[in-house]
């Protein structure tokens, strides 16, 4: 399963990329707004740090506007994936983008039928939002299980990009279900590495080593 970092923050991306922990990046208008910088400048910087898919979302809600933005964003770098909202106008634009060979990520997906439509129209990725689904007392991961099964039934090439991941548990469950990608905030990525027994174990190894070393050289 691929790991994408869900952020528009350059420091976080630089750090995760340096350690080889990420395969790509996803952004959304809220994440970009938090940075208070020009969207395209941010995207250009990300393309220099990460050699993998980088999702950039349109903000138009009509097909013509979505297409205009999509072509503009796709021009920035070959790794840019145009993120299109799961709305009727978005689907009209998606069909055209698929025909034009522009890679896409259909976002704000909350049920299997929405994902099925996006896959039929040639989306490269679909982004079901598990955390936001959990927030309204639904089970986000059951949506992922449905999508994995449906996409397998029909052999769709569209990849399931598990979005709105809020904890390491979401990542583990996404991997167990066989999702293609999970995108997560920097904090969750860091949590994936941690286990208290790892820290305790390492501390003990190093202490024992030091003790033996001192005894040999005493
Ligand atoms: C998906 O690509 C979105 O950027 C993101 O995962 C949304 O996460 P949130 O629900 O934690 O805002």
Coordinates of C-alpha atoms and ligand atoms in Angstrom, one line a residue:
X1 CA 0.0 0.0 0.0
X2 CA 1.3 3.4 -0.9
X3 CA 1.5 6.2 1.7
X4 CA 0.6 9.7 0.7
X5 CA 1.1 12.7 3.0
X6 CA -2.1 14.8 3.3
X7 CA -0.7 18.3 3.7
X8 CA 0.4 21.4 1.8
X9 CA 3.1 22.2 4.4
X10 CA 6.5 22.1 2.8
X11 CA 8.4 21.4 6.0
X12 CA 6.3 18.3 6.7
X13 CA 6.7 17.1 3.1
X14 CA 10.4 17.7 3.1
X15 CA 10.9 15.8 6.3
X16 CA 8.7 12.8 5.3
X17 CA 10.4 12.7 1.8
X18 CA 13.9 12.8 3.2
X19 CA 13.2 9.7 5.3
X20 CA 11.7 8.0 2.3
X21 CA 8.4 7.5 4.0
X22 CA 6.0 8.8 1.3
X23 CA 5.1 7.9 -2.2
X24 CA 3.0 11.0 -2.9
X25 CA 1.1 14.0 -1.6
X26 CA -2.6 15.0 -1.4
X27 CA -3.7 18.6 -0.9
X28 CA -7.1 20.1 -0.6
X29 CA -8.3 23.8 -0.6
X30 CA -8.5 23.9 3.3
X31 CA -4.9 22.6 3.6
X32 CA -3.6 25.1 1.0
X33 CA -5.5 28.0 2.7
X34 CA -3.8 27.2 6.0
X35 CA -0.4 27.9 4.4
X36 CA -1.3 31.4 3.2
X37 CA 0.8 31.1 0.1
X38 CA 0.2 30.9 -3.7
X39 CA -1.2 27.5 -4.6
X40 CA 0.9 27.0 -7.7
X41 CA 4.1 28.0 -5.9
X42 CA 3.4 25.4 -3.3
X43 CA 2.7 22.7 -5.9
X44 CA 6.0 23.6 -7.8
X45 CA 7.9 23.2 -4.5
X46 CA 6.2 19.9 -3.8
X47 CA 7.1 18.5 -7.2
X48 CA 10.8 19.2 -6.4
X49 CA 10.6 17.3 -3.2
X50 CA 8.5 14.3 -4.1
X51 CA 8.7 12.2 -7.2
X52 CA 5.2 10.7 -7.1
X53 CA 1.6 11.7 -7.5
X54 CA 0.6 15.1 -6.1
X55 CA -3.1 15.8 -5.9
X56 CA -4.2 19.4 -6.6
X57 CA -7.8 20.2 -6.2
X58 CA -10.0 22.5 -8.4
X59 CA -12.4 24.9 -6.8
X60 CA -14.8 25.5 -9.6
X61 CA -18.1 23.7 -9.5
X62 CA -19.1 23.9 -13.1
X63 CA -17.7 21.5 -15.8
X64 CA -16.1 24.3 -17.9
X65 CA -14.5 25.9 -14.9
X66 CA -13.2 22.6 -13.6
X67 CA -11.7 21.8 -17.0
X68 CA -10.0 25.2 -17.2
X69 CA -8.5 24.7 -13.8
X70 CA -7.6 21.1 -14.5
X71 CA -5.6 21.9 -17.7
X72 CA -3.8 24.7 -15.9
X73 CA -2.9 22.6 -12.9
X74 CA -1.8 19.6 -15.1
X75 CA 0.6 21.9 -16.9
X76 CA 2.6 22.5 -13.7
X77 CA 4.2 19.0 -13.7
X78 CA 3.6 15.5 -15.0
X79 CA 3.1 14.3 -11.4
X80 CA 0.1 16.6 -10.8
X81 CA -3.2 14.7 -10.3
X82 CA -6.2 16.8 -10.7
X83 CA -8.6 16.5 -7.8
X84 CA -12.3 16.8 -8.9
X85 CA -15.3 16.8 -6.5
X86 CA -17.8 14.0 -6.7
X87 CA -20.6 16.2 -8.2
X88 CA -22.5 15.9 -11.5
X89 CA -20.5 18.7 -13.1
X90 CA -17.4 17.1 -11.8
X91 CA -18.2 13.9 -13.5
X92 CA -18.9 15.7 -16.8
X93 CA -15.4 17.2 -16.5
X94 CA -13.9 13.8 -15.4
X95 CA -15.1 12.1 -18.6
X96 CA -13.3 14.8 -20.7
X97 CA -10.1 14.7 -18.6
X98 CA -10.0 10.9 -18.9
X99 CA -10.3 11.2 -22.7
X100 CA -7.5 13.8 -22.6
X101 CA -5.2 11.5 -20.6
X102 CA -5.1 13.8 -17.5
X103 CA -4.9 11.8 -14.3
X104 CA -7.6 12.5 -11.7
X105 CA -8.6 11.9 -8.1
X106 CA -12.3 12.1 -7.4
X107 CA -12.7 13.5 -3.9
X108 CA -15.4 13.6 -1.3
X109 CA -16.6 10.1 -1.9
X110 CA -19.0 8.7 0.7
X111 CA -20.7 5.7 -0.9
X112 CA -19.9 2.9 -3.2
X113 CA -22.1 4.1 -6.0
X114 CA -20.3 7.4 -6.2
X115 CA -17.0 5.5 -6.4
X116 CA -18.5 3.2 -9.1
X117 CA -19.4 6.2 -11.2
X118 CA -16.0 7.7 -10.8
X119 CA -14.3 4.4 -11.8
X120 CA -16.6 4.0 -14.8
X121 CA -15.6 7.5 -16.0
X122 CA -11.9 6.6 -15.8
X123 CA -10.8 8.3 -12.5
X124 CA -7.2 7.4 -11.7
X125 CA -8.0 7.5 -7.9
X126 CA -11.1 7.7 -5.8
X127 CA -10.9 9.2 -2.4
X128 CA -13.4 7.8 0.2
X129 CA -13.2 9.9 3.4
X130 CA -13.1 7.4 6.2
X131 CA -12.6 9.8 9.1
X132 CA -15.4 12.2 8.2
X133 CA -17.7 9.1 7.7
X134 CA -16.8 7.9 11.2
X135 CA -17.5 11.5 12.5
X136 CA -21.2 11.0 11.5
X137 CA -21.4 7.6 13.3
X138 CA -20.9 5.6 10.1
X139 CA -18.2 3.0 9.7
X140 CA -15.7 4.4 7.3
X141 CA -13.8 1.2 6.8
X142 CA -16.9 -0.7 5.7
X143 CA -17.0 1.7 2.8
X144 CA -13.4 0.7 1.9
X145 CA -14.3 -3.0 2.1
X146 CA -17.2 -2.4 -0.3
X147 CA -15.1 -0.5 -2.7
X148 CA -12.3 -3.1 -2.7
X149 CA -14.9 -5.8 -3.6
X150 CA -16.7 -3.8 -6.2
X151 CA -13.5 -2.7 -8.0
X152 CA -12.3 -6.3 -7.9
X153 CA -15.6 -7.6 -9.3
X154 CA -15.2 -5.5 -12.4
X155 CA -11.4 -5.2 -12.7
X156 CA -11.3 -1.4 -12.6
X157 CA -7.9 0.2 -12.8
X158 CA -9.0 3.0 -10.6
X159 CA -7.1 3.0 -7.3
X160 CA -8.7 3.3 -3.9
X161 CA -7.1 6.2 -2.0
X162 CA -8.2 6.0 1.6
X163 CA -8.6 9.6 2.7
X164 CA -9.4 11.5 5.9
X165 CA -7.3 9.0 7.9
X166 CA -7.2 10.1 11.5
X167 CA -5.2 7.3 13.3
X168 CA -2.8 4.4 12.7
X169 CA -5.8 2.1 13.0
X170 CA -7.2 3.5 9.8
X171 CA -3.9 2.7 8.0
X172 CA -3.8 -0.8 9.4
X173 CA -7.4 -1.5 8.4
X174 CA -6.9 0.0 4.9
X175 CA -3.9 -2.3 4.4
X176 CA -5.7 -5.3 5.6
X177 CA -8.5 -4.6 3.2
X178 CA -6.1 -4.2 0.3
X179 CA -6.6 -0.5 -0.5
X180 CA -4.1 0.8 -3.0
X181 CA -3.2 4.1 -1.1
X182 CA -3.7 5.7 2.3
X183 CA -3.2 9.5 2.7
X184 CA -2.6 10.7 6.1
X185 CA -1.5 13.8 8.1
X186 CA 2.1 14.1 9.2
X187 CA 1.1 13.3 12.8
X188 CA -0.4 9.9 11.8
X189 CA 2.6 9.1 9.6
X190 CA 4.9 9.6 12.6
X191 CA 2.6 7.5 14.9
X192 CA 3.0 4.6 12.4
X193 CA 6.6 4.3 13.4
X194 CA 6.1 4.2 17.1
X195 CA 5.8 1.4 19.6
X196 CA 6.7 1.8 23.3
X197 CA 8.2 -1.7 23.4
X198 CA 10.6 -0.6 20.6
X199 CA 11.8 2.3 22.7
X200 CA 12.1 0.2 25.8
X201 CA 13.8 -2.6 23.9
X202 CA 16.3 -0.3 22.3
X203 CA 17.1 1.5 25.6
X204 CA 17.8 -1.9 27.2
X205 CA 20.1 -3.1 24.3
X206 CA 22.1 0.1 24.4
X207 CA 22.5 0.0 28.2
X208 CA 23.6 -3.7 28.1
X209 CA 26.0 -2.9 25.3
X210 CA 27.5 0.0 27.3
X211 CA 27.8 -2.1 30.5
X212 CA 29.6 -4.9 28.7
X213 CA 31.8 -2.4 26.9
X214 CA 32.8 -0.7 30.2
X215 CA 33.5 -4.2 31.8
X216 CA 35.8 -5.2 28.9
X217 CA 37.8 -2.0 29.1
X218 CA 37.9 -1.8 32.9
Ligands
LIG1 C1 -8.3 13.9 1.1 O1 -7.6 13.9 0.1 C2 -8.4 15.0 2.0 O2 -7.4 16.0 1.7 C3 -8.3 14.7 3.4 O3 -7.9 13.4 3.6 C4 -9.4 15.1 4.3 O4 -9.1 14.8 5.6 P1 -9.9 15.4 6.9 O5 -11.2 14.9 6.9 O6 -9.1 15.0 8.1 O7 -9.9 16.9 6.7

